[in-house]
PDB file of C-alpha atoms in Angstrom:
ATOM      1  CA  MET A1408      81.033 270.103 117.400  1.00 50.00           C
ATOM      2  CA  GLY A1409      81.202 267.396 120.141  1.00 59.00           C
ATOM      3  CA  ARG A1410      82.091 263.836 119.780  1.00 63.00           C
ATOM      4  CA  GLN A1411      80.016 261.360 117.997  1.00 64.00           C
ATOM      5  CA  PRO A1412      78.096 258.762 120.177  1.00 64.00           C
ATOM      6  CA  GLY A1413      80.297 255.671 120.636  1.00 64.00           C
ATOM      7  CA  TRP A1414      83.458 257.534 119.691  1.00 61.00           C
ATOM      8  CA  LEU A1415      85.494 256.219 122.709  1.00 61.00           C
ATOM      9  CA  VAL A1416      84.590 252.630 122.129  1.00 65.00           C
ATOM     10  CA  THR A1417      85.380 252.880 118.332  1.00 67.00           C
ATOM     11  CA  GLN A1418      88.625 254.527 119.158  1.00 61.00           C
ATOM     12  CA  THR A1419      90.025 252.471 121.865  1.00 66.00           C
ATOM     13  CA  GLY A1420      87.947 249.278 121.967  1.00 63.00           C
ATOM     14  CA  ARG A1421      86.805 249.736 125.642  1.00 64.00           C
ATOM     15  CA  PRO A1422      84.119 251.865 127.216  1.00 65.00           C
ATOM     16  CA  ALA A1423      85.022 255.107 129.276  1.00 62.00           C
ATOM     17  CA  MET A1424      86.864 254.384 132.641  1.00 59.00           C
ATOM     18  CA  ARG A1425      85.888 256.419 135.586  1.00 60.00           C
ATOM     19  CA  SER A1426      88.946 258.333 137.099  1.00 58.00           C
ATOM     20  CA  PRO A1427      89.285 257.386 140.741  1.00 53.00           C
ATOM     21  CA  GLY A1428      90.828 260.709 141.381  1.00 56.00           C
ATOM     22  CA  ARG A1429      94.454 261.095 142.730  1.00 55.00           C
ATOM     23  CA  PRO A1430      96.640 258.635 141.041  1.00 56.00           C
ATOM     24  CA  PRO A1431      97.513 255.538 143.335  1.00 59.00           C
ATOM     25  CA  ILE A1432     101.249 254.600 144.206  1.00 65.00           C
ATOM     26  CA  ARG A1433     102.609 252.862 140.973  1.00 72.00           C
ATOM     27  CA  ARG A1434     102.660 249.155 141.382  1.00 73.00           C
ATOM     28  CA  ASP A1435     106.512 248.867 140.473  1.00 76.00           C
ATOM     29  CA  LEU A1436     107.294 251.563 143.040  1.00 84.00           C
ATOM     30  CA  GLU A1437     105.067 249.974 145.858  1.00 84.00           C
ATOM     31  CA  ARG A1438     106.402 246.559 145.056  1.00 83.00           C
ATOM     32  CA  ALA A1439     110.156 247.936 145.365  1.00 87.00           C
ATOM     33  CA  PHE A1440     109.152 249.578 148.782  1.00 90.00           C
ATOM     34  CA  TRP A1441     107.924 246.119 150.071  1.00 86.00           C
ATOM     35  CA  VAL A1442     110.766 244.314 148.840  1.00 87.00           C
ATOM     36  CA  LYS A1443     113.046 246.661 150.869  1.00 88.00           C
ATOM     37  CA  ILE A1444     110.970 246.192 153.851  1.00 85.00           C
ATOM     38  CA  ALA A1445     111.288 242.342 153.565  1.00 81.00           C
ATOM     39  CA  ALA A1446     114.955 242.593 153.403  1.00 83.00           C
ATOM     40  CA  GLY A1447     115.043 244.410 156.725  1.00 83.00           C
ATOM     41  CA  MET A1448     114.915 248.052 156.083  1.00 85.00           C
ATOM     42  CA  THR A1449     112.919 250.400 158.201  1.00 86.00           C
ATOM     43  CA  SER A1450     109.943 252.181 156.483  1.00 86.00           C
ATOM     44  CA  GLU A1451     111.777 255.428 156.180  1.00 89.00           C
ATOM     45  CA  ASP A1452     114.988 254.032 154.674  1.00 90.00           C
ATOM     46  CA  ALA A1453     112.804 251.842 152.339  1.00 90.00           C
ATOM     47  CA  GLY A1454     111.090 255.105 151.139  1.00 91.00           C
ATOM     48  CA  VAL A1455     114.239 256.974 150.587  1.00 92.00           C
ATOM     49  CA  ALA A1456     115.748 253.994 148.670  1.00 93.00           C
ATOM     50  CA  VAL A1457     112.813 253.776 146.099  1.00 91.00           C
ATOM     51  CA  GLY A1458     112.803 257.686 145.636  1.00 90.00           C
ATOM     52  CA  VAL A1459     110.449 259.271 148.010  1.00 89.00           C
ATOM     53  CA  SER A1460     111.092 260.809 151.302  1.00 89.00           C
ATOM     54  CA  GLY A1461     111.239 259.029 154.795  1.00 88.00           C
ATOM     55  CA  PRO A1462     108.034 260.352 156.205  1.00 89.00           C
ATOM     56  CA  VAL A1463     106.192 259.215 152.995  1.00 88.00           C
ATOM     57  CA  GLY A1464     107.654 255.774 153.308  1.00 88.00           C
ATOM     58  CA  SER A1465     106.547 255.861 156.870  1.00 86.00           C
ATOM     59  CA  ARG A1466     103.088 256.805 155.957  1.00 85.00           C
ATOM     60  CA  TRP A1467     102.861 253.953 153.152  1.00 84.00           C
ATOM     61  CA  PHE A1468     103.827 251.425 155.889  1.00 83.00           C
ATOM     62  CA  ARG A1469     101.342 252.708 158.415  1.00 80.00           C
ATOM     63  CA  GLU A1470      98.364 252.943 155.893  1.00 78.00           C
ATOM     64  CA  ARG A1471      99.027 249.404 154.733  1.00 76.00           C
ATOM     65  CA  GLY A1472      98.980 248.043 158.317  1.00 69.00           C
ATOM     66  CA  GLY A1473     102.598 246.945 158.013  1.00 73.00           C
ATOM     67  CA  MET A1474     102.007 244.486 155.100  1.00 71.00           C
ATOM     68  CA  PRO A1475     101.845 244.618 151.375  1.00 74.00           C
ATOM     69  CA  LEU A1476      98.537 244.577 149.782  1.00 69.00           C
ATOM     70  CA  ILE A1477     100.037 243.347 146.415  1.00 68.00           C
ATOM     71  CA  SER A1478     102.124 240.325 145.359  1.00 67.00           C
ATOM     72  CA  LEU A1479     105.784 240.957 145.600  1.00 69.00           C
ATOM     73  CA  ASP A1480     106.509 238.727 142.712  1.00 65.00           C
ATOM     74  CA  ARG A1481     107.354 240.443 139.339  1.00 64.00           C
ATOM     75  CA  PRO A1482     104.782 240.494 136.652  1.00 60.00           C
ATOM     76  CA  SER A1483     105.192 237.917 133.770  1.00 61.00           C
ATOM     77  CA  GLY A1484     106.934 239.115 130.743  1.00 68.00           C
ATOM     78  CA  ARG A1485     103.531 239.200 128.747  1.00 75.00           C
ATOM     79  CA  TYR A1486     102.671 242.422 130.352  1.00 82.00           C
ATOM     80  CA  LEU A1487     104.330 245.745 129.500  1.00 87.00           C
ATOM     81  CA  SER A1488     106.161 247.382 132.362  1.00 84.00           C
ATOM     82  CA  PHE A1489     105.946 251.088 133.175  1.00 84.00           C
ATOM     83  CA  ALA A1490     109.616 251.489 131.845  1.00 85.00           C
ATOM     84  CA  GLU A1491     108.438 250.020 128.505  1.00 89.00           C
ATOM     85  CA  ARG A1492     105.413 252.489 128.482  1.00 91.00           C
ATOM     86  CA  GLU A1493     107.763 255.273 129.043  1.00 91.00           C
ATOM     87  CA  GLU A1494     109.725 254.300 126.020  1.00 92.00           C
ATOM     88  CA  ILE A1495     106.578 253.846 123.974  1.00 92.00           C
ATOM     89  CA  ALA A1496     105.632 257.429 124.975  1.00 92.00           C
ATOM     90  CA  LEU A1497     109.023 258.732 124.155  1.00 93.00           C
ATOM     91  CA  MET A1498     109.127 256.882 120.696  1.00 92.00           C
ATOM     92  CA  ARG A1499     105.512 258.182 119.841  1.00 91.00           C
ATOM     93  CA  ALA A1500     106.646 261.812 120.449  1.00 90.00           C
ATOM     94  CA  ARG A1501     109.368 261.161 117.914  1.00 91.00           C
ATOM     95  CA  ASP A1502     106.637 259.914 115.431  1.00 91.00           C
ATOM     96  CA  ALA A1503     107.992 256.400 115.479  1.00 92.00           C
ATOM     97  CA  GLY A1504     105.764 253.729 114.009  1.00 92.00           C
ATOM     98  CA  VAL A1505     104.280 250.622 115.540  1.00 93.00           C
ATOM     99  CA  ARG A1506     106.788 248.209 114.084  1.00 94.00           C
ATOM    100  CA  GLU A1507     109.932 250.523 114.856  1.00 93.00           C
ATOM    101  CA  ILE A1508     108.591 250.579 118.580  1.00 92.00           C
ATOM    102  CA  ALA A1509     107.968 246.821 118.596  1.00 91.00           C
ATOM    103  CA  ARG A1510     111.379 246.034 117.324  1.00 91.00           C
ATOM    104  CA  THR A1511     113.049 248.349 119.905  1.00 89.00           C
ATOM    105  CA  LEU A1512     111.258 246.641 122.819  1.00 87.00           C
ATOM    106  CA  GLY A1513     111.346 243.149 121.379  1.00 88.00           C
ATOM    107  CA  ARG A1514     107.481 242.947 121.418  1.00 90.00           C
ATOM    108  CA  ASP A1515     105.026 241.867 118.946  1.00 90.00           C
ATOM    109  CA  PRO A1516     103.652 244.634 116.774  1.00 91.00           C
ATOM    110  CA  SER A1517     100.019 243.619 117.707  1.00 91.00           C
ATOM    111  CA  THR A1518     100.840 244.244 121.458  1.00 91.00           C
ATOM    112  CA  ILE A1519     102.187 247.729 120.690  1.00 91.00           C
ATOM    113  CA  SER A1520      99.224 248.411 118.532  1.00 91.00           C
ATOM    114  CA  ARG A1521      96.604 247.339 121.043  1.00 90.00           C
ATOM    115  CA  GLU A1522      98.486 249.336 123.826  1.00 91.00           C
ATOM    116  CA  LEU A1523      98.359 252.435 121.902  1.00 90.00           C
ATOM    117  CA  ARG A1524      94.722 252.123 121.262  1.00 87.00           C
ATOM    118  CA  ARG A1525      93.407 250.761 124.502  1.00 86.00           C
ATOM    119  CA  ASN A1526      95.591 252.688 127.010  1.00 86.00           C
ATOM    120  CA  ALA A1527      95.755 256.102 125.454  1.00 85.00           C
ATOM    121  CA  ALA A1528      94.465 259.296 127.058  1.00 81.00           C
ATOM    122  CA  THR A1529      91.296 260.453 125.381  1.00 77.00           C
ATOM    123  CA  ARG A1530      90.258 263.753 127.286  1.00 74.00           C
ATOM    124  CA  GLY A1531      91.434 265.992 124.521  1.00 68.00           C
ATOM    125  CA  GLY A1532      89.096 264.308 121.915  1.00 70.00           C
ATOM    126  CA  LYS A1533      91.868 262.443 120.207  1.00 77.00           C
ATOM    127  CA  LEU A1534      94.235 259.429 121.405  1.00 80.00           C
ATOM    128  CA  ASP A1535      97.321 260.820 123.131  1.00 85.00           C
ATOM    129  CA  TYR A1536      99.537 258.158 124.659  1.00 90.00           C
ATOM    130  CA  ARG A1537     101.071 259.031 127.965  1.00 89.00           C
ATOM    131  CA  ALA A1538     103.011 256.437 130.076  1.00 87.00           C
ATOM    132  CA  GLY A1539     101.326 257.479 133.419  1.00 85.00           C
ATOM    133  CA  VAL A1540      97.794 257.176 132.080  1.00 86.00           C
ATOM    134  CA  ALA A1541      98.522 253.930 130.276  1.00 87.00           C
ATOM    135  CA  GLN A1542      99.894 252.370 133.326  1.00 85.00           C
ATOM    136  CA  TRP A1543      96.823 253.476 135.447  1.00 84.00           C
ATOM    137  CA  LYS A1544      94.454 252.163 132.713  1.00 84.00           C
ATOM    138  CA  ALA A1545      96.347 248.708 132.494  1.00 83.00           C
ATOM    139  CA  GLU A1546      96.331 248.326 136.347  1.00 77.00           C
ATOM    140  CA  LEU A1547      92.630 249.214 136.537  1.00 78.00           C
ATOM    141  CA  ALA A1548      91.612 246.898 133.707  1.00 75.00           C
ATOM    142  CA  ALA A1549      93.588 244.056 135.226  1.00 70.00           C
ATOM    143  CA  ARG A1550      91.581 244.066 138.437  1.00 65.00           C
ATOM    144  CA  ARG A1551      88.985 241.250 138.807  1.00 56.00           C
ATOM    145  CA  SER A1552      85.974 241.704 140.857  1.00 53.00           C
ATOM    146  CA  THR A1553      85.488 238.663 143.261  1.00 53.00           C
ATOM    147  CA  PRO A1554      83.361 238.281 146.302  1.00 58.00           C
ATOM    148  CA  ALA A1555      85.285 239.503 149.350  1.00 62.00           C
ATOM    149  CA  LYS A1556      85.311 237.285 152.533  1.00 71.00           C
ATOM    150  CA  LEU A1557      84.509 240.373 154.651  1.00 72.00           C
ATOM    151  CA  VAL A1558      81.311 241.011 152.451  1.00 73.00           C
ATOM    152  CA  VAL A1559      79.938 237.556 152.774  1.00 79.00           C
ATOM    153  CA  ASN A1560      80.905 236.627 156.196  1.00 84.00           C
ATOM    154  CA  THR A1561      79.443 238.902 158.539  1.00 87.00           C
ATOM    155  CA  ARG A1562      81.030 237.469 161.758  1.00 87.00           C
ATOM    156  CA  LEU A1563      84.423 237.690 160.337  1.00 86.00           C
ATOM    157  CA  ARG A1564      83.701 241.482 159.099  1.00 85.00           C
ATOM    158  CA  ASP A1565      82.416 242.410 162.674  1.00 85.00           C
ATOM    159  CA  TYR A1566      85.535 240.889 164.194  1.00 84.00           C
ATOM    160  CA  VAL A1567      87.979 242.845 161.748  1.00 83.00           C
ATOM    161  CA  GLN A1568      85.976 246.145 161.954  1.00 82.00           C
ATOM    162  CA  GLU A1569      86.041 246.048 165.760  1.00 81.00           C
ATOM    163  CA  ARG A1570      89.805 245.597 165.909  1.00 78.00           C
ATOM    164  CA  LEU A1571      90.368 248.295 163.223  1.00 76.00           C
ATOM    165  CA  SER A1572      88.566 250.674 165.080  1.00 75.00           C
ATOM    166  CA  GLY A1573      90.496 250.151 168.279  1.00 71.00           C
ATOM    167  CA  HIS A1574      87.438 249.227 170.360  1.00 72.00           C
ATOM    168  CA  VAL A1575      87.780 245.533 171.087  1.00 71.00           C
ATOM    169  CA  ARG A1576      85.686 243.567 173.531  1.00 71.00           C
ATOM    170  CA  ARG A1577      85.297 239.954 174.403  1.00 70.00           C
ATOM    171  CA  PRO A1578      81.782 238.318 174.404  1.00 65.00           C
ATOM    172  CA  ASP A1579      81.635 238.841 178.017  1.00 72.00           C
ATOM    173  CA  GLY A1580      81.940 242.654 177.422  1.00 69.00           C
ATOM    174  CA  VAL A1581      85.467 242.859 179.015  1.00 78.00           C
ATOM    175  CA  ALA A1582      87.632 245.327 176.840  1.00 74.00           C
ATOM    176  CA  VAL A1583      90.687 244.066 174.963  1.00 70.00           C
ATOM    177  CA  THR A1584      93.501 246.511 174.526  1.00 65.00           C
ATOM    178  CA  GLY A1585      95.210 246.874 171.269  1.00 56.00           C
ATOM    179  CA  PRO A1586      98.846 247.239 170.416  1.00 55.00           C
ATOM    180  CA  GLN A1587     100.994 249.862 172.061  1.00 59.00           C
ATOM    181  CA  PRO A1588     101.130 253.102 170.269  1.00 56.00           C
ATOM    182  CA  ALA A1589     104.333 253.965 168.492  1.00 57.00           C
ATOM    183  CA  PRO A1590     106.481 256.758 170.027  1.00 62.00           C
ATOM    184  CA  TRP A1591     105.756 260.218 168.631  1.00 60.00           C
ATOM    185  CA  LYS A1592     108.642 261.305 166.381  1.00 64.00           C
ATOM    186  CA  GLY A1593     107.894 265.113 166.581  1.00 62.00           C
ATOM    187  CA  ARG A1594     106.525 265.454 163.234  1.00 62.00           C
ATOM    188  CA  ASN A1595     104.199 268.344 162.733  1.00 54.00           C
ATOM    189  CA  LYS A1596     100.567 268.100 161.773  1.00 53.00           C
ATOM    190  CA  PRO A1597      99.826 264.430 161.352  1.00 53.00           C
ATOM    191  CA  ARG A1598      97.015 263.301 159.167  1.00 57.00           C
ATOM    192  CA  ARG A1599      93.778 263.318 161.233  1.00 52.00           C
ATOM    193  CA  GLN A1600      92.906 259.910 160.008  1.00 53.00           C
ATOM    194  CA  ASP A1601      96.080 258.526 161.447  1.00 53.00           C
ATOM    195  CA  ARG A1602      95.084 259.068 164.917  1.00 50.00           C
ATOM    196  CA  ARG A1603      93.084 255.957 165.021  1.00 51.00           C
ATOM    197  CA  TRP A1604      95.971 253.822 164.339  1.00 49.00           C
ATOM    198  CA  THR A1605      97.377 254.606 167.892  1.00 53.00           C
ATOM    199  CA  LEU A1606      94.794 252.213 169.422  1.00 60.00           C
ATOM    200  CA  ALA A1607      93.763 249.900 166.372  1.00 68.00           C
ATOM    201  CA  TRP A1608      95.136 246.752 165.420  1.00 73.00           C
ATOM    202  CA  SER A1609      96.971 246.447 162.143  1.00 71.00           C
ATOM    203  CA  PRO A1610      95.550 244.097 159.343  1.00 72.00           C
ATOM    204  CA  GLU A1611      98.605 241.837 159.883  1.00 72.00           C
ATOM    205  CA  GLN A1612      98.030 241.589 163.726  1.00 77.00           C
ATOM    206  CA  ILE A1613      94.313 240.684 163.112  1.00 81.00           C
ATOM    207  CA  ALA A1614      95.384 238.046 160.475  1.00 80.00           C
ATOM    208  CA  HIS A1615      97.615 236.354 163.083  1.00 82.00           C
ATOM    209  CA  ARG A1616      95.225 236.623 165.826  1.00 84.00           C
ATOM    210  CA  LEU A1617      92.575 234.849 164.076  1.00 87.00           C
ATOM    211  CA  PRO A1618      94.145 231.274 164.102  1.00 88.00           C
ATOM    212  CA  ILE A1619      94.490 231.818 167.997  1.00 89.00           C
ATOM    213  CA  ASP A1620      90.857 232.828 168.603  1.00 87.00           C
ATOM    214  CA  PHE A1621      89.348 230.310 166.035  1.00 89.00           C
ATOM    215  CA  PRO A1622      91.754 227.525 165.693  1.00 90.00           C
ATOM    216  CA  ASP A1623      89.200 224.973 164.254  1.00 91.00           C
ATOM    217  CA  ASP A1624      87.278 227.488 162.232  1.00 90.00           C
ATOM    218  CA  GLU A1625      88.577 227.944 158.776  1.00 87.00           C
ATOM    219  CA  SER A1626      85.898 230.482 157.847  1.00 87.00           C
ATOM    220  CA  MET A1627      87.529 232.929 160.176  1.00 88.00           C
ATOM    221  CA  ARG A1628      90.456 233.646 158.073  1.00 84.00           C
ATOM    222  CA  ILE A1629      91.181 236.768 156.013  1.00 76.00           C
ATOM    223  CA  SER A1630      92.995 234.869 153.407  1.00 63.00           C
TER     224      SER A1630
END
């Protein structure tokens, strides 16, 4: 017998959340990586420092265009951290109650109760709390839909897309070259999608160039 209609909303208090596929980089891990970069580490050394391989750190840096896409400030204490969610999962596996978990973590029991209900895994037809799933659900729910500048400003969007593609021309048709390609490090089988970055401008380079090309036009700013 299958689930009754509305089962998920009744159990968790929220509708089904569509899976984005492969889990993204954990926010705390990504934040630690960029803090290391800001401290002067290379992308490879920063990757190793946060627990991944050097090539992975290099790929993260390249895929973000050399700049973080998240705030490097630590979240306020009102939000549960991934470490706290891991502790909740371990204590639930030992059949610890809500109040015991709350006392251990120094949190309000209502916070723990809400976390266990809203961010639990539901695929098996019952609520099963897992730290990784809970972190993903919390981060997904925290996102806010705001109109992006590149959606409403077509001139800015065309400017950015042209430079990201690596094919830049001035209004008079003269080609503008992008940054110099980074030297090849001898790694085998690079990602096919990475090839375009050899000619493309990074988001950081584009953001710094906009005030030069449009010094008096505040609408031509990415942020």
